[in-house]
XYZ file of N, CA, C and O in Angstrom:
416
model
N -54.566 -4.878 47.002
C -56.052 -4.717 47.047
C -56.655 -5.848 46.156
O -56.202 -6.555 45.390
N -57.865 -6.168 46.660
C -58.683 -7.235 46.066
C -59.000 -7.108 44.451
O -58.845 -7.986 43.796
N -59.082 -5.901 44.231
C -59.345 -5.608 42.904
C -58.055 -5.952 41.869
O -58.269 -6.316 40.792
N -56.954 -5.768 42.369
C -55.718 -6.127 41.647
C -55.571 -7.687 41.446
O -55.317 -8.232 40.457
N -55.950 -8.421 42.686
C -55.959 -9.815 42.674
C -57.164 -10.512 41.542
O -56.786 -11.306 40.635
N -58.224 -9.849 41.636
C -59.214 -10.193 40.693
C -58.942 -9.812 39.364
O -59.261 -10.606 38.303
N -58.330 -8.667 39.081
C -57.961 -8.196 37.652
C -56.936 -9.025 37.168
O -57.100 -9.455 36.083
N -55.934 -9.514 37.926
C -54.845 -10.371 37.439
C -55.623 -11.821 37.050
O -55.053 -12.519 36.182
N -56.437 -12.252 37.950
C -57.214 -13.636 37.716
C -57.889 -13.484 36.343
O -57.878 -14.368 35.563
N -58.598 -12.436 36.177
C -59.559 -12.261 35.051
C -58.614 -12.115 33.667
O -58.732 -12.558 32.684
N -57.384 -11.485 33.942
C -56.703 -11.308 32.810
C -55.879 -12.604 32.344
O -55.971 -12.940 31.291
N -55.480 -13.401 33.403
C -54.818 -14.674 33.187
C -55.905 -15.828 32.485
O -55.477 -16.622 31.743
N -57.126 -15.522 32.772
C -58.228 -16.623 32.124
C -58.873 -16.032 31.071
O -59.679 -16.754 30.546
N -58.513 -14.770 30.573
C -58.896 -14.396 29.246
C -60.290 -13.524 29.315
O -60.946 -13.228 28.348
N -60.779 -13.208 30.637
C -61.978 -12.321 30.710
C -61.555 -10.878 30.784
O -61.451 -10.237 31.890
N -61.100 -10.374 29.612
C -60.484 -9.074 29.777
C -61.448 -7.985 30.158
O -60.836 -6.983 30.794
N -62.547 -7.996 29.738
C -63.477 -6.909 30.094
C -63.767 -6.889 31.635
O -63.799 -5.732 32.220
N -63.804 -8.154 32.320
C -63.886 -8.041 33.790
C -62.509 -7.517 34.362
O -62.603 -6.904 35.409
N -61.382 -7.946 33.893
C -60.169 -7.473 34.226
C -60.076 -5.923 34.237
O -59.664 -5.325 35.199
N -60.518 -5.470 33.122
C -60.509 -3.981 32.801
C -61.359 -3.418 33.956
O -61.000 -2.272 34.471
N -62.517 -3.877 34.330
C -63.371 -3.285 35.361
C -62.594 -3.134 36.670
O -62.706 -2.149 37.292
N -61.836 -4.158 36.985
C -61.298 -4.151 38.411
C -60.043 -3.247 38.273
O -59.696 -2.410 39.295
N -59.234 -3.364 37.151
C -58.008 -2.474 37.160
C -58.462 -0.960 37.080
O -57.659 -0.115 37.446
N -59.608 -0.691 36.377
C -60.054 0.702 36.301
C -60.435 1.249 37.747
O -60.112 2.409 37.991
N -60.888 0.555 38.591
C -61.116 0.794 39.996
C -59.933 1.477 40.616
O -59.786 2.301 41.508
N -58.838 0.648 40.357
C -57.465 0.962 40.925
C -57.006 2.257 40.146
O -56.465 3.104 40.881
N -57.110 2.277 38.821
C -56.613 3.281 38.082
C -57.113 4.734 38.428
O -56.390 5.631 38.437
N -58.492 4.797 38.894
C -59.110 6.092 39.218
C -58.335 6.604 40.366
O -58.360 7.783 40.540
N -57.845 5.815 41.287
C -57.140 6.355 42.495
C -55.711 6.526 42.335
O -54.902 7.189 42.918
N -54.997 5.815 41.245
C -53.681 5.671 41.111
C -53.273 5.776 39.651
O -52.738 4.943 38.996
N -53.791 6.868 38.820
C -53.558 6.903 37.410
C -52.181 7.128 36.967
O -51.768 6.722 35.775
N -51.166 7.297 37.733
C -49.758 7.434 37.526
C -48.793 6.178 37.846
O -47.788 6.045 37.575
N -49.652 5.139 38.284
C -48.901 4.001 38.691
C -48.617 3.205 37.422
O -49.471 2.773 36.587
N -47.381 2.841 37.247
C -46.889 2.111 35.873
C -47.606 0.652 35.729
O -47.964 0.294 34.697
N -47.640 -0.082 36.937
C -48.194 -1.375 36.734
C -49.587 -1.258 36.410
O -49.888 -2.145 35.519
N -50.363 -0.535 36.885
C -51.846 -0.381 36.612
C -51.972 -0.098 35.075
O -52.705 -0.655 34.349
N -51.171 0.824 34.704
C -51.152 1.254 33.288
C -50.738 0.047 32.304
O -51.259 -0.100 31.289
N -49.721 -0.696 32.672
C -49.394 -1.939 31.959
C -50.531 -2.871 31.979
O -50.845 -3.503 30.847
N -51.121 -3.168 33.130
C -52.158 -4.108 33.200
C -53.362 -3.887 32.290
O -53.917 -4.714 31.481
N -53.820 -2.543 32.340
C -54.784 -2.067 31.451
C -54.474 -2.154 29.977
O -55.248 -2.694 29.086
N -53.242 -1.716 29.583
C -52.750 -1.913 28.137
C -52.715 -3.378 27.867
O -53.202 -3.755 26.705
N -52.248 -4.320 28.595
C -52.246 -5.705 28.350
C -53.747 -6.175 28.106
O -54.035 -6.897 27.069
N -54.680 -5.795 28.937
C -56.082 -6.358 28.804
C -56.588 -5.750 27.428
O -57.197 -6.426 26.667
N -56.262 -4.510 27.018
C -56.850 -3.994 25.839
C -55.844 -4.750 24.630
O -56.665 -5.019 23.549
N -54.725 -4.917 24.786
C -53.989 -5.396 23.842
C -54.458 -6.958 23.452
O -54.609 -7.176 22.299
N -54.746 -7.763 24.461
C -55.162 -9.063 24.310
C -56.516 -9.191 23.747
O -56.929 -10.002 22.913
N -57.357 -8.078 24.070
C -58.711 -8.240 23.573
C -58.973 -7.832 22.232
O -59.766 -8.078 21.557
N -57.978 -7.116 21.576
C -57.908 -6.779 20.173
C -58.124 -8.083 19.252
O -58.829 -8.086 18.429
N -57.616 -9.240 19.752
C -57.703 -10.571 18.902
C -58.924 -11.350 19.248
O -58.944 -12.336 18.647
N -59.759 -10.759 20.022
C -60.954 -11.519 20.481
C -61.941 -11.447 19.148
O -62.098 -10.336 18.556
N -62.559 -12.552 18.905
C -63.525 -12.760 17.799
C -64.714 -11.895 18.052
O -65.456 -11.361 17.222
N -65.184 -11.599 19.330
C -66.291 -10.965 19.642
C -66.049 -9.437 19.848
O -67.091 -8.598 19.934
N -64.905 -9.025 19.594
C -64.587 -7.512 19.709
C -65.097 -6.899 18.545
O -64.444 -7.148 17.365
N -66.011 -5.896 18.561
C -66.439 -5.262 17.368
C -65.707 -3.865 17.144
O -66.049 -3.194 16.257
N -64.998 -3.474 18.120
C -64.387 -1.977 18.135
C -62.805 -2.189 17.992
O -62.248 -1.821 18.966
N -62.243 -2.899 17.193
C -60.862 -3.154 17.222
C -59.974 -1.996 17.174
O -58.937 -1.979 17.951
N -60.344 -1.040 16.312
C -59.596 0.174 16.295
C -59.525 0.895 17.547
O -58.489 1.463 18.023
N -60.709 1.095 18.120
C -60.730 1.776 19.504
C -59.973 1.037 20.513
O -59.303 1.423 21.411
N -59.957 -0.266 20.600
C -59.224 -1.207 21.350
C -57.678 -1.014 21.147
O -56.963 -1.116 22.191
N -57.303 -1.024 20.087
C -55.845 -0.813 19.699
C -55.383 0.560 20.295
O -54.423 0.693 20.805
N -56.243 1.608 20.079
C -55.963 2.942 20.675
C -55.825 2.934 22.185
O -54.899 3.590 22.612
N -56.707 2.377 22.868
C -56.679 2.145 24.178
C -55.420 1.466 24.662
O -54.861 1.750 25.589
N -55.231 0.382 23.973
C -53.885 -0.372 24.368
C -52.643 0.466 24.212
O -51.841 0.504 25.215
N -52.591 1.174 23.134
C -51.333 1.949 22.902
C -51.395 3.209 23.895
O -50.244 3.480 24.379
N -52.573 3.778 24.218
C -52.626 4.864 25.295
C -52.100 4.347 26.520
O -51.208 5.063 27.095
N -52.572 3.201 27.136
C -52.015 2.890 28.298
C -50.703 2.340 28.367
O -49.916 2.591 29.207
N -50.199 1.643 27.295
C -48.778 1.311 27.104
C -47.805 2.615 27.220
O -46.710 2.659 27.792
N -48.358 3.661 26.427
C -47.580 4.785 26.334
C -47.362 5.495 27.815
O -46.331 6.047 28.242
N -48.606 5.432 28.429
C -48.475 5.986 29.835
C -47.596 5.142 30.831
O -46.737 5.682 31.529
N -47.569 3.878 30.617
C -46.649 2.950 31.420
C -45.279 3.317 30.946
O -44.474 3.460 31.756
N -45.030 3.414 29.815
C -43.673 3.717 29.157
C -43.136 5.099 29.834
O -42.056 5.012 30.281
N -43.969 6.163 29.752
C -43.497 7.310 30.289
C -43.190 7.391 31.637
O -42.335 8.086 32.209
N -43.980 6.609 32.507
C -43.891 6.499 34.014
C -42.499 5.553 34.339
O -42.072 5.594 35.411
N -42.285 4.644 33.479
C -41.342 3.521 33.824
C -39.827 3.951 33.227
O -38.930 3.382 33.627
N -39.881 4.743 32.173
C -38.708 4.986 31.430
C -37.403 5.391 32.229
O -36.320 4.903 32.123
N -37.553 6.375 33.240
C -36.580 6.874 33.909
C -35.786 5.812 34.828
O -34.648 5.673 34.919
N -36.804 5.093 35.644
C -36.103 4.122 36.475
C -35.668 2.745 35.913
O -34.780 2.143 36.349
N -36.544 2.267 34.695
C -36.358 1.060 34.390
C -36.356 1.019 32.706
O -37.280 0.555 32.291
N -35.358 1.536 32.138
C -35.611 2.040 30.678
C -35.681 0.561 29.913
O -36.315 0.527 29.051
N -34.686 -0.279 30.368
C -34.732 -1.639 29.566
C -36.108 -2.169 29.449
O -36.692 -2.803 28.482
N -36.720 -2.339 30.653
C -37.979 -3.085 30.920
C -39.089 -2.181 30.011
O -39.960 -2.853 29.248
N -38.997 -0.804 30.093
C -40.122 0.009 29.354
C -39.733 -0.248 27.868
O -40.891 -0.414 27.203
N -38.527 -0.280 27.377
C -38.484 -0.419 25.866
C -38.855 -1.819 25.504
O -39.673 -1.884 24.453
N -38.600 -2.861 26.402
C -38.919 -4.284 25.924
C -40.461 -4.408 25.981
O -41.037 -4.900 25.006
N -41.192 -3.699 26.915
C -42.652 -3.839 26.865
C -43.256 -3.064 25.712
O -44.372 -3.751 25.147
N -42.750 -2.068 25.344
C -43.376 -1.351 24.047
C -43.072 -2.173 22.894
O -43.906 -2.327 22.143
N -41.903 -2.663 22.766
C -41.627 -3.540 21.682
C -42.431 -4.820 21.554
O -43.065 -5.099 20.556
N -42.894 -5.278 22.746
C -43.693 -6.515 22.638
C -45.134 -6.051 22.199
O -45.896 -6.931 21.544
N -45.512 -4.888 22.733
C -46.880 -4.422 22.345
C -46.955 -4.339 20.674
O -47.845 -4.848 20.017
N -45.940 -3.505 20.077
C -45.895 -3.335 18.665
C -45.753 -4.727 17.887
O -46.323 -4.854 16.900
N -44.862 -5.661 18.711
C -44.790 -7.097 18.089
C -46.231 -7.870 17.989
O -46.592 -8.296 16.810
N -46.874 -7.636 19.021
C -48.199 -8.310 19.078
C -49.218 -7.526 18.139
O -50.066 -8.395 17.567
N -49.107 -6.506 17.720
C -50.031 -5.849 16.869
C -49.411 -5.987 15.389
O -49.824 -5.341 14.445
N -48.321 -6.585 15.184
C -47.680 -6.774 13.888
C -47.150 -5.481 13.234
O -47.184 -5.382 11.986
N -46.664 -4.514 14.092
C -46.112 -3.383 13.731
C -44.581 -3.590 13.868
O -44.011 -2.993 14.723
N -44.215 -4.383 12.967
C -42.673 -4.885 13.140
C -41.576 -3.715 13.117
O -40.660 -3.687 13.877
N -41.594 -2.777 12.156
C -40.614 -1.789 12.266
C -40.611 -0.990 13.486
O -39.483 -0.693 14.114
N -41.908 -0.809 14.075
C -41.795 -0.035 15.292
C -41.347 -1.034 16.455
O -40.538 -0.434 17.442
N -41.556 -2.237 16.452
C -41.215 -3.191 17.439
C -39.599 -3.174 17.427
O -39.185 -3.209 18.491
N -38.959 -3.293 16.201
C -37.528 -3.315 16.176
C -36.960 -2.048 16.695
O -35.836 -2.281 17.400
N -37.481 -1.062 16.527
C -37.081 0.119 16.959
C -36.943 0.262 18.584
O -35.992 0.631 18.920
N -37.985 -0.434 19.271
C -37.935 -0.482 20.590
C -37.018 -1.634 21.112
O -36.389 -1.525 22.255
N -37.003 -2.611 20.345
C -36.121 -3.774 20.799
C -34.660 -3.424 20.642
O -33.716 -3.801 21.364
N -34.371 -2.450 19.744
C -32.801 -2.023 19.596
C -32.611 -1.097 20.874
O -31.589 -0.925 21.178
């Protein structure tokens, strides 16, 4: 769908709020899709580091929420990928002990 293409484009160019808008339109119809949950989690994760983000704690919570949903949906079929992406999230947030737990 066009929203996925636009969301990916905005994610790649750093316009995370716009990417979230497009991914959200897909999420409403497919809330259990692991890829959409991962994309939303990435948008929130990357926007945590933005200088203009005034709600960093809320953004971290949203990133963790969508990564956890992704992890739960992906774990049975692709456990290595699910563990690795969770580790990357915690690594990006500088939660090293939790990252190591998932890397192992």
